[in-house]
Amino acid sequence: AQSVAQPEDQVNVAEGNPLTVKCTYSVSGNPYLFWYVQYPNRGLQFLLKYITGDNLVKGSYGFEAEFNKSQTSFHLKKPSALVSDSALYFCAVRDFGLGSSASKIIFGSGTRLSIRP
Amino acid sequence: EAQVTQNPRYLITVTGKKLTVTCSQNMNHEYMSWYRQDPGLGLRQIYYSMNVEVTDKGDVPEGYKVSRKEKRNFPLILESPSPNQTSLYFCASSLGGGAGYEQYFGPGTRLTVT
């Protein structure tokens, strides 16, 4: 069965420093991986996705993520954090369900990113 | 503006009183889905719909019903709400149900069942 793990409930980073939010996954077939961000009192917003091709994926707001097949990871990164990056981040994986042409979606438990000035 | 809307945004109700949370999207998306968000558990999929008249269970469908009579609307129905259904609910849509499509989320509905 597919699953997603975000091992850190919270990540604290000083503004201007690089940040990493970790995600590991388990799927039976090819992974389709996503990162979403949730600001307070808002719905989730799409940041970036990996479908195929280049292992380094670039997304919105200067974020990027690196797909590592051997480590089954898809960590979110940013070279220089901003206070405005403080939010809740979710990793998600999609895979086709058995006997269905529609894909289910599994989200991680979320990582709260806090950037201090 | 392309968006997913949900109503109501906040709802307090009592055990057993049927309720419906509406969801509508104006992007002509085929795929729609409902999630609940609980602390420490992330988002869990309740039901999803590939297109009109086609729905399927997610990971936590017990106690919920859905219908997809029109492409743009995907209401979530709680026939007999219970306190364990107190949660934050999100509706989402995507262009298709294929694995490569990202989702667009509504603003959320905070439901409290007493």
PDB file of C-alpha atoms in Angstrom, chain A residues 30-95:
ATOM      1  CA  ASN A  30       5.957   4.731 -10.256  1.00  0.00           C
ATOM      2  CA  PRO A  31       5.602   7.585  -7.772  1.00  0.00           C
ATOM      3  CA  TYR A  32       3.843  10.812  -8.569  1.00  0.00           C
ATOM      4  CA  LEU A  33       4.886  13.187  -5.805  1.00  0.00           C
ATOM      5  CA  PHE A  34       3.604  16.567  -4.751  1.00  0.00           C
ATOM      6  CA  TRP A  35       4.272  19.304  -2.231  1.00  0.00           C
ATOM      7  CA  TYR A  36       1.540  21.599  -0.964  1.00  0.00           C
ATOM      8  CA  VAL A  37       1.654  24.527   1.443  1.00  0.00           C
ATOM      9  CA  GLN A  38      -1.057  25.632   3.852  1.00  0.00           C
ATOM     10  CA  TYR A  39      -1.093  29.115   5.316  1.00  0.00           C
ATOM     11  CA  PRO A  40      -3.226  29.822   8.418  1.00  0.00           C
ATOM     12  CA  ASN A  41      -6.978  29.650   7.767  1.00  0.00           C
ATOM     13  CA  ARG A  42      -6.434  28.786   4.114  1.00  0.00           C
ATOM     14  CA  GLY A  43      -6.758  25.768   1.896  1.00  0.00           C
ATOM     15  CA  LEU A  44      -3.728  23.960   0.534  1.00  0.00           C
ATOM     16  CA  GLN A  45      -1.822  25.455  -2.372  1.00  0.00           C
ATOM     17  CA  PHE A  46       0.180  23.461  -4.887  1.00  0.00           C
ATOM     18  CA  LEU A  47       3.948  24.100  -4.813  1.00  0.00           C
ATOM     19  CA  LEU A  48       5.520  21.562  -7.143  1.00  0.00           C
ATOM     20  CA  LYS A  49       5.374  18.021  -8.435  1.00  0.00           C
ATOM     21  CA  TYR A  50       7.526  15.206  -9.719  1.00  0.00           C
ATOM     22  CA  ILE A  51       6.122  13.042 -12.484  1.00  0.00           C
ATOM     23  CA  THR A  52       9.141  11.938 -14.480  1.00  0.00           C
ATOM     24  CA  GLY A  53      12.391  13.309 -15.844  1.00  0.00           C
ATOM     25  CA  ASP A  54      14.825  15.573 -14.023  1.00  0.00           C
ATOM     26  CA  ASN A  55      15.216  14.632 -10.376  1.00  0.00           C
ATOM     27  CA  LEU A  56      15.393  18.285  -9.318  1.00  0.00           C
ATOM     28  CA  VAL A  57      12.018  19.939  -9.604  1.00  0.00           C
ATOM     29  CA  LYS A  58      11.513  23.685  -9.282  1.00  0.00           C
ATOM     30  CA  GLY A  59       8.280  25.192  -8.047  1.00  0.00           C
ATOM     31  CA  SER A  60       6.598  28.293  -6.711  1.00  0.00           C
ATOM     32  CA  TYR A  61       8.113  30.852  -4.325  1.00  0.00           C
ATOM     33  CA  GLY A  62      11.680  29.660  -4.942  1.00  0.00           C
ATOM     34  CA  PHE A  63      11.104  26.153  -3.614  1.00  0.00           C
ATOM     35  CA  GLU A  64      12.573  23.059  -5.195  1.00  0.00           C
ATOM     36  CA  ALA A  65      12.486  19.369  -4.408  1.00  0.00           C
ATOM     37  CA  GLU A  66      14.833  16.525  -5.138  1.00  0.00           C
ATOM     38  CA  PHE A  67      13.517  13.123  -6.107  1.00  0.00           C
ATOM     39  CA  ASN A  68      15.760  10.281  -4.938  1.00  0.00           C
ATOM     40  CA  LYS A  69      14.549   6.901  -6.105  1.00  0.00           C
ATOM     41  CA  SER A  70      17.077   4.821  -4.194  1.00  0.00           C
ATOM     42  CA  GLN A  71      16.220   6.520  -0.914  1.00  0.00           C
ATOM     43  CA  THR A  72      12.515   6.848  -1.819  1.00  0.00           C
ATOM     44  CA  SER A  73      12.628  10.474  -0.775  1.00  0.00           C
ATOM     45  CA  PHE A  74      11.303  13.759  -2.097  1.00  0.00           C
ATOM     46  CA  HIS A  75      12.690  16.471   0.175  1.00  0.00           C
ATOM     47  CA  LEU A  76      11.576  20.068  -0.192  1.00  0.00           C
ATOM     48  CA  LYS A  77      14.323  22.680  -0.214  1.00  0.00           C
ATOM     49  CA  LYS A  78      14.930  26.388  -0.480  1.00  0.00           C
ATOM     50  CA  PRO A  79      18.362  28.039  -0.572  1.00  0.00           C
ATOM     51  CA  SER A  80      17.410  31.074   1.518  1.00  0.00           C
ATOM     52  CA  ALA A  81      14.395  31.042   3.847  1.00  0.00           C
ATOM     53  CA  LEU A  82      12.022  33.966   4.298  1.00  0.00           C
ATOM     54  CA  VAL A  83       9.826  34.688   7.310  1.00  0.00           C
ATOM     55  CA  SER A  84       6.867  34.527   4.922  1.00  0.00           C
ATOM     56  CA  ASP A  85       7.708  30.858   4.227  1.00  0.00           C
ATOM     57  CA  SER A  86       6.399  29.991   7.694  1.00  0.00           C
ATOM     58  CA  ALA A  87       3.479  27.630   7.096  1.00  0.00           C
ATOM     59  CA  LEU A  88       2.388  23.987   7.178  1.00  0.00           C
ATOM     60  CA  TYR A  89       3.829  21.841   4.398  1.00  0.00           C
ATOM     61  CA  PHE A  90       2.387  18.588   3.111  1.00  0.00           C
ATOM     62  CA  CYS A  91       3.957  15.939   0.928  1.00  0.00           C
ATOM     63  CA  ALA A  92       1.567  13.773  -1.100  1.00  0.00           C
ATOM     64  CA  VAL A  93       1.782  10.756  -3.365  1.00  0.00           C
ATOM     65  CA  ARG A  94      -0.649   9.560  -5.994  1.00  0.00           C
ATOM     66  CA  ASP A  95      -0.901   6.053  -7.308  1.00  0.00           C
TER      67      ASP A  95
END
